[in-house]
PDB file of C-alpha atoms in Angstrom:
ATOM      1  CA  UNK A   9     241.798  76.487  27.975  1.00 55.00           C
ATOM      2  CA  UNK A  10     244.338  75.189  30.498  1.00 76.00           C
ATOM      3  CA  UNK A  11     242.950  72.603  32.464  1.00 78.00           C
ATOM      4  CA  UNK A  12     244.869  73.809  35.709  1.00 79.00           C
ATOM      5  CA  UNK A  13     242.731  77.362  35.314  1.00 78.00           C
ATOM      6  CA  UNK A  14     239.899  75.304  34.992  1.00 81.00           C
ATOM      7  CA  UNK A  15     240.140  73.541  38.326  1.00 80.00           C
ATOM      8  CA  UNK A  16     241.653  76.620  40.210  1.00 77.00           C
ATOM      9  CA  UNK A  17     237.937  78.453  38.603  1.00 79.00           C
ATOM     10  CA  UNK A  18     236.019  75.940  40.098  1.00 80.00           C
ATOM     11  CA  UNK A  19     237.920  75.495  43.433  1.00 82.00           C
ATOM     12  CA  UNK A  20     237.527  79.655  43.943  1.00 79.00           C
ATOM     13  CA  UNK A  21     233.587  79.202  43.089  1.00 79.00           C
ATOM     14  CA  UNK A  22     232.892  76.508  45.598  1.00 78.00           C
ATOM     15  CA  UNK A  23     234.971  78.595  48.270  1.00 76.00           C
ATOM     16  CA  UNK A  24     232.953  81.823  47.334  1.00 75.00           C
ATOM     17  CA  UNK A  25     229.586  79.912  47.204  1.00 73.00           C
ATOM     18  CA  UNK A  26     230.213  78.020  50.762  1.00 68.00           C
ATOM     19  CA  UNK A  27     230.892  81.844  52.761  1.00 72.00           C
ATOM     20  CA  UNK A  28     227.527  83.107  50.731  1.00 71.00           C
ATOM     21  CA  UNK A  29     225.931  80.127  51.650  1.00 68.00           C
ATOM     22  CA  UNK A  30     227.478  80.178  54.822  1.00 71.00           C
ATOM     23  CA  UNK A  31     226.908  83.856  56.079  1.00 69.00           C
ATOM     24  CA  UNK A  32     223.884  84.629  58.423  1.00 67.00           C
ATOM     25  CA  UNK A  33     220.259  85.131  56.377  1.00 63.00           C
ATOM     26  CA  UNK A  34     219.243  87.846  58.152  1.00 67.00           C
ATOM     27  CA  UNK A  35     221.479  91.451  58.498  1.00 66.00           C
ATOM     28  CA  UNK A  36     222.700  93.109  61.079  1.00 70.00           C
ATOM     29  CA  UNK A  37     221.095  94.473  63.924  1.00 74.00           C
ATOM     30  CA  UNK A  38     220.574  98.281  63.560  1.00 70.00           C
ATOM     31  CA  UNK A  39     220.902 100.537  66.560  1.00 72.00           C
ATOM     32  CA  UNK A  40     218.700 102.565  67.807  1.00 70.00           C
ATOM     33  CA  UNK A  41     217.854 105.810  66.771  1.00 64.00           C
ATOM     34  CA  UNK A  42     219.331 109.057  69.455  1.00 63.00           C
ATOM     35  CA  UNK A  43     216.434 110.306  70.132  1.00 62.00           C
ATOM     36  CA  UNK A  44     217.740 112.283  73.001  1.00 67.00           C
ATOM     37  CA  UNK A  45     219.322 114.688  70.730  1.00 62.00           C
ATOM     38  CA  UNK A  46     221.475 117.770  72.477  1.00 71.00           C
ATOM     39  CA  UNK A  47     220.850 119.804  69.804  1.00 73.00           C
ATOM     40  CA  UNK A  48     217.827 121.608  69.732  1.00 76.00           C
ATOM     41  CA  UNK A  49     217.544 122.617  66.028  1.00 79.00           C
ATOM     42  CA  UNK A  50     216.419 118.682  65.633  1.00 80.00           C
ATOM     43  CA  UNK A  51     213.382 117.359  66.512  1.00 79.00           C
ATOM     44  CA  UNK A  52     212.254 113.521  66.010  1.00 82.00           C
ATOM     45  CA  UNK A  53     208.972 113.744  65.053  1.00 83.00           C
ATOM     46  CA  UNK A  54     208.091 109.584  64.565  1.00 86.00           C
ATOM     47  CA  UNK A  55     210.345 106.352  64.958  1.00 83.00           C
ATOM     48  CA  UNK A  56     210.064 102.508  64.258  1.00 84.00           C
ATOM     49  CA  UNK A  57     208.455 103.434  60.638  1.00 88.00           C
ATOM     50  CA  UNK A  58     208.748 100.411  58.488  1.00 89.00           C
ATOM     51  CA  UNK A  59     210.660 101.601  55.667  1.00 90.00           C
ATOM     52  CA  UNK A  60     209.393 105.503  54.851  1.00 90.00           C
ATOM     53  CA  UNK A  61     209.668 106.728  51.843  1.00 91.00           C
ATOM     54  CA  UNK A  62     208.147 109.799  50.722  1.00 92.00           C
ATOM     55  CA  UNK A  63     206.531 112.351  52.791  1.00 93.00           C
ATOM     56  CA  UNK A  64     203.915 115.563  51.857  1.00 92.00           C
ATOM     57  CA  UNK A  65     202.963 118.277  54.025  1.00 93.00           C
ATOM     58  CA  UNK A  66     199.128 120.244  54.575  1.00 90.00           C
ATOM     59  CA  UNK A  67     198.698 122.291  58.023  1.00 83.00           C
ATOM     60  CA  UNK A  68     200.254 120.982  60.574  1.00 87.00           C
ATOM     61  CA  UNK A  69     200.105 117.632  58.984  1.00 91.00           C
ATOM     62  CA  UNK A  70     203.079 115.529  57.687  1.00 92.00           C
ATOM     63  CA  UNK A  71     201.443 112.174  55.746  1.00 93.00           C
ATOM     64  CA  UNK A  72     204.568 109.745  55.433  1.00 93.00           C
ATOM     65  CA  UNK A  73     204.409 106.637  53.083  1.00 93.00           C
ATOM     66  CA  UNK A  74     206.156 103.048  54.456  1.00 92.00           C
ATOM     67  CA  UNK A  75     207.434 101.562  50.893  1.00 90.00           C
ATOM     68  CA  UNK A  76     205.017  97.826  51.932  1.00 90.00           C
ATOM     69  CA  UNK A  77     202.106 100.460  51.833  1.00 90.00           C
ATOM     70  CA  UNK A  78     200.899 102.102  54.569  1.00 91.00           C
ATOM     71  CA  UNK A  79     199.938 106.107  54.516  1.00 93.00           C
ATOM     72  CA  UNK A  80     201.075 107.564  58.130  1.00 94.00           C
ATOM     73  CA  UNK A  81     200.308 110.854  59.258  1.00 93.00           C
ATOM     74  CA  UNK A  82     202.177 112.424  61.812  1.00 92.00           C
ATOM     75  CA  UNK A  83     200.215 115.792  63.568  1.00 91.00           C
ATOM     76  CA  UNK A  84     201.262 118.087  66.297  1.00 88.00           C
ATOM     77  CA  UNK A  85     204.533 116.569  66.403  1.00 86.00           C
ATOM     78  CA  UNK A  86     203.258 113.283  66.835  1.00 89.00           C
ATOM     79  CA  UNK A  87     202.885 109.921  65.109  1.00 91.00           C
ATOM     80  CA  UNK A  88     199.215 108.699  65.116  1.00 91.00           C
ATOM     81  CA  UNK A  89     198.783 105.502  65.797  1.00 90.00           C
ATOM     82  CA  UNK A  90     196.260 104.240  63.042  1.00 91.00           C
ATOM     83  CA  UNK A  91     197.609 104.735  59.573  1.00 91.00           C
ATOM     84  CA  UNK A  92     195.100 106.795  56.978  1.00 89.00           C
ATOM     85  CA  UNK A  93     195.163 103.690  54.621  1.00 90.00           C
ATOM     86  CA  UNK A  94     197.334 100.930  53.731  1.00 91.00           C
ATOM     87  CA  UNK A  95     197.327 100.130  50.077  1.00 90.00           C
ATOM     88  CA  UNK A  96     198.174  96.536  48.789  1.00 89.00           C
ATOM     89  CA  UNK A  97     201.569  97.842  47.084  1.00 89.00           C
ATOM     90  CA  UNK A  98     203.674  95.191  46.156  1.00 87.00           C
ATOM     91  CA  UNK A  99     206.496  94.292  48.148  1.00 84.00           C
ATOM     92  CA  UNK A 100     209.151  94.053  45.027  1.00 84.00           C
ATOM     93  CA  UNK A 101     212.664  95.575  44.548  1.00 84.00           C
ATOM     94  CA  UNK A 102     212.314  98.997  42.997  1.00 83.00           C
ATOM     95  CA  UNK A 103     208.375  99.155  43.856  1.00 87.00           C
ATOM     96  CA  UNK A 104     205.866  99.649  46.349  1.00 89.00           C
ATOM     97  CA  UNK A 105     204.068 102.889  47.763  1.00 91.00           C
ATOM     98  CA  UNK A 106     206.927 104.916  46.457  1.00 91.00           C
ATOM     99  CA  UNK A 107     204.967 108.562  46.597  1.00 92.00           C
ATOM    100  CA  UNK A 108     202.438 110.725  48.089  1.00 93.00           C
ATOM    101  CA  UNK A 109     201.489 114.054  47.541  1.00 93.00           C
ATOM    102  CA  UNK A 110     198.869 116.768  48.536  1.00 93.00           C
ATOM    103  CA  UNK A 111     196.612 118.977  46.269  1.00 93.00           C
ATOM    104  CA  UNK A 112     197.479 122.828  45.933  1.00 93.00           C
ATOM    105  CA  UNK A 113     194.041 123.500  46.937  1.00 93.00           C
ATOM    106  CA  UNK A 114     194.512 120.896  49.583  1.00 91.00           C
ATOM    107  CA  UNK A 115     192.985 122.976  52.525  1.00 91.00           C
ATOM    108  CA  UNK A 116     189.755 123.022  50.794  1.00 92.00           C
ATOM    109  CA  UNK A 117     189.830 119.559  48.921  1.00 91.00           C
ATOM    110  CA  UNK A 118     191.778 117.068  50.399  1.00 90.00           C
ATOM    111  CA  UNK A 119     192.866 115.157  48.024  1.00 93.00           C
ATOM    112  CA  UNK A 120     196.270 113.463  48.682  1.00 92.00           C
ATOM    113  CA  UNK A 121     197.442 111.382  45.564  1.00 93.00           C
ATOM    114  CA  UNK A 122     199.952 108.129  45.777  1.00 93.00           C
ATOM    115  CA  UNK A 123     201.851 106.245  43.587  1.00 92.00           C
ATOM    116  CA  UNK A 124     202.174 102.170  44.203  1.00 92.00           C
ATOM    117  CA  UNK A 125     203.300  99.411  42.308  1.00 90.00           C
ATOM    118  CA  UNK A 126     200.433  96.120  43.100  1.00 88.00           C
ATOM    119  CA  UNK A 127     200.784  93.090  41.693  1.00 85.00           C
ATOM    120  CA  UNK A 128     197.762  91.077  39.909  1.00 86.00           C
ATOM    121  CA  UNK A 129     197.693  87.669  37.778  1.00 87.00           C
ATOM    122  CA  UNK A 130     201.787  87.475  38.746  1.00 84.00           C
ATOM    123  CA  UNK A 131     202.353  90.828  36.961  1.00 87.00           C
ATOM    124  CA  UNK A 132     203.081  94.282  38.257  1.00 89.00           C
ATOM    125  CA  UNK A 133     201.436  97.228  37.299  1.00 87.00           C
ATOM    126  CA  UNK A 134     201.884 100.971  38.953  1.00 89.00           C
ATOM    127  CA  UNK A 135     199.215 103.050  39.881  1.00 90.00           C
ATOM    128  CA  UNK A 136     198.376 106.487  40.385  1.00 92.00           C
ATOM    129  CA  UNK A 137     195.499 107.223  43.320  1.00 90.00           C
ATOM    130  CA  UNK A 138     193.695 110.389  44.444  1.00 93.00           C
ATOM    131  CA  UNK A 139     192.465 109.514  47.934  1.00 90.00           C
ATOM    132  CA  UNK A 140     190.186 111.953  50.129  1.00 92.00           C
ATOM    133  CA  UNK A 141     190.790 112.585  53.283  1.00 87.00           C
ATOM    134  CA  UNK A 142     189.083 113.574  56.502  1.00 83.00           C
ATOM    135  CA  UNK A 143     190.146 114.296  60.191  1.00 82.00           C
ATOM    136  CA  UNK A 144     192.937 111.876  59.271  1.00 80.00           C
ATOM    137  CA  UNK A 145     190.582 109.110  58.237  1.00 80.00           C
ATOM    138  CA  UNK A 146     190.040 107.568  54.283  1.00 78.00           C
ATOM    139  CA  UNK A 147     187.221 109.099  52.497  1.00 76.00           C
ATOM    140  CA  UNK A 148     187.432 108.128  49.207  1.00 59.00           C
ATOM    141  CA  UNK A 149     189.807 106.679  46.751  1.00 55.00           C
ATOM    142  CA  UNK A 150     189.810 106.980  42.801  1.00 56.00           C
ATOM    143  CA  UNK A 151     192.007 105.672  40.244  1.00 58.00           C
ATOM    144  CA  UNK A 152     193.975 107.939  37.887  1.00 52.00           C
ATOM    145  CA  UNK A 153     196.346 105.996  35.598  1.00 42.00           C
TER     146      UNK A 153
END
């Protein structure tokens, strides 16, 4: 190989590897949500979640899942301030509490059911739970794989 494309090769991987190295660690500031919206067919129901991801609905109940592993329920149009539960989901690229669901009979039952990826002895598993819920409080959890 030419010796000249050698050195320009190198020269152009030191410059890209000092702006990487170089650029700020954190990103960008992101604004604030409108939550004064003028139109009146949207409603904001909950802000400063930390990172939702799926959401199921029973009554007049929305339960909301934040990807490090929280279960948040939002009723009457408002976003309690306890979270139901908050799993030990691993905080990894592609996992995490990535779903939640109710039962069809859920009104009678309630069983919600989540899918997380945890973490033990350095490896990652993913997990399928059936949780039971009360007056927006943890009853009782159960494994199903």
């Amino acid at each position: 190989m030419n010796k000249k494309i050698r050195i320009a090769g190198i020269i152009a991987a030191l410059a890209v590897s000092a702006i990487i190295l170089s650029s700020p660690s954190s990103a960008p500031p992101l604004p604030q949500p409108n939550v004064e919206s003028k139109n009146e067919s949207i409603q904001v129901l909950a802000t400063n979640l930390k990172k939702p991801w799926a959401i199921a609905f029973a009554q007049d109940r929305i339960f909301v899942t934040e990807k490090e592993g929280a279960i948040r329920v939002i009723q009457s149009n408002a976003l309690l301030d306890e979270p139901l539960t908050v799993l030990r989901a691993a905080n990894v690229y592609g996992g995490g509490l990535l779903g939640i669901t109710t039962h069809p009979d859920f009104e009678n039952n309630h069983f919600l059911y989540a899918y997380y990826t945890y973490s033990e002895n350095d490896a990652l598993f993913n997990k399928v739970l059936r949780i039971t819920e009360s007056d927006n409080k943890l009853q009782r959890r159960s494994n199903h794989y």
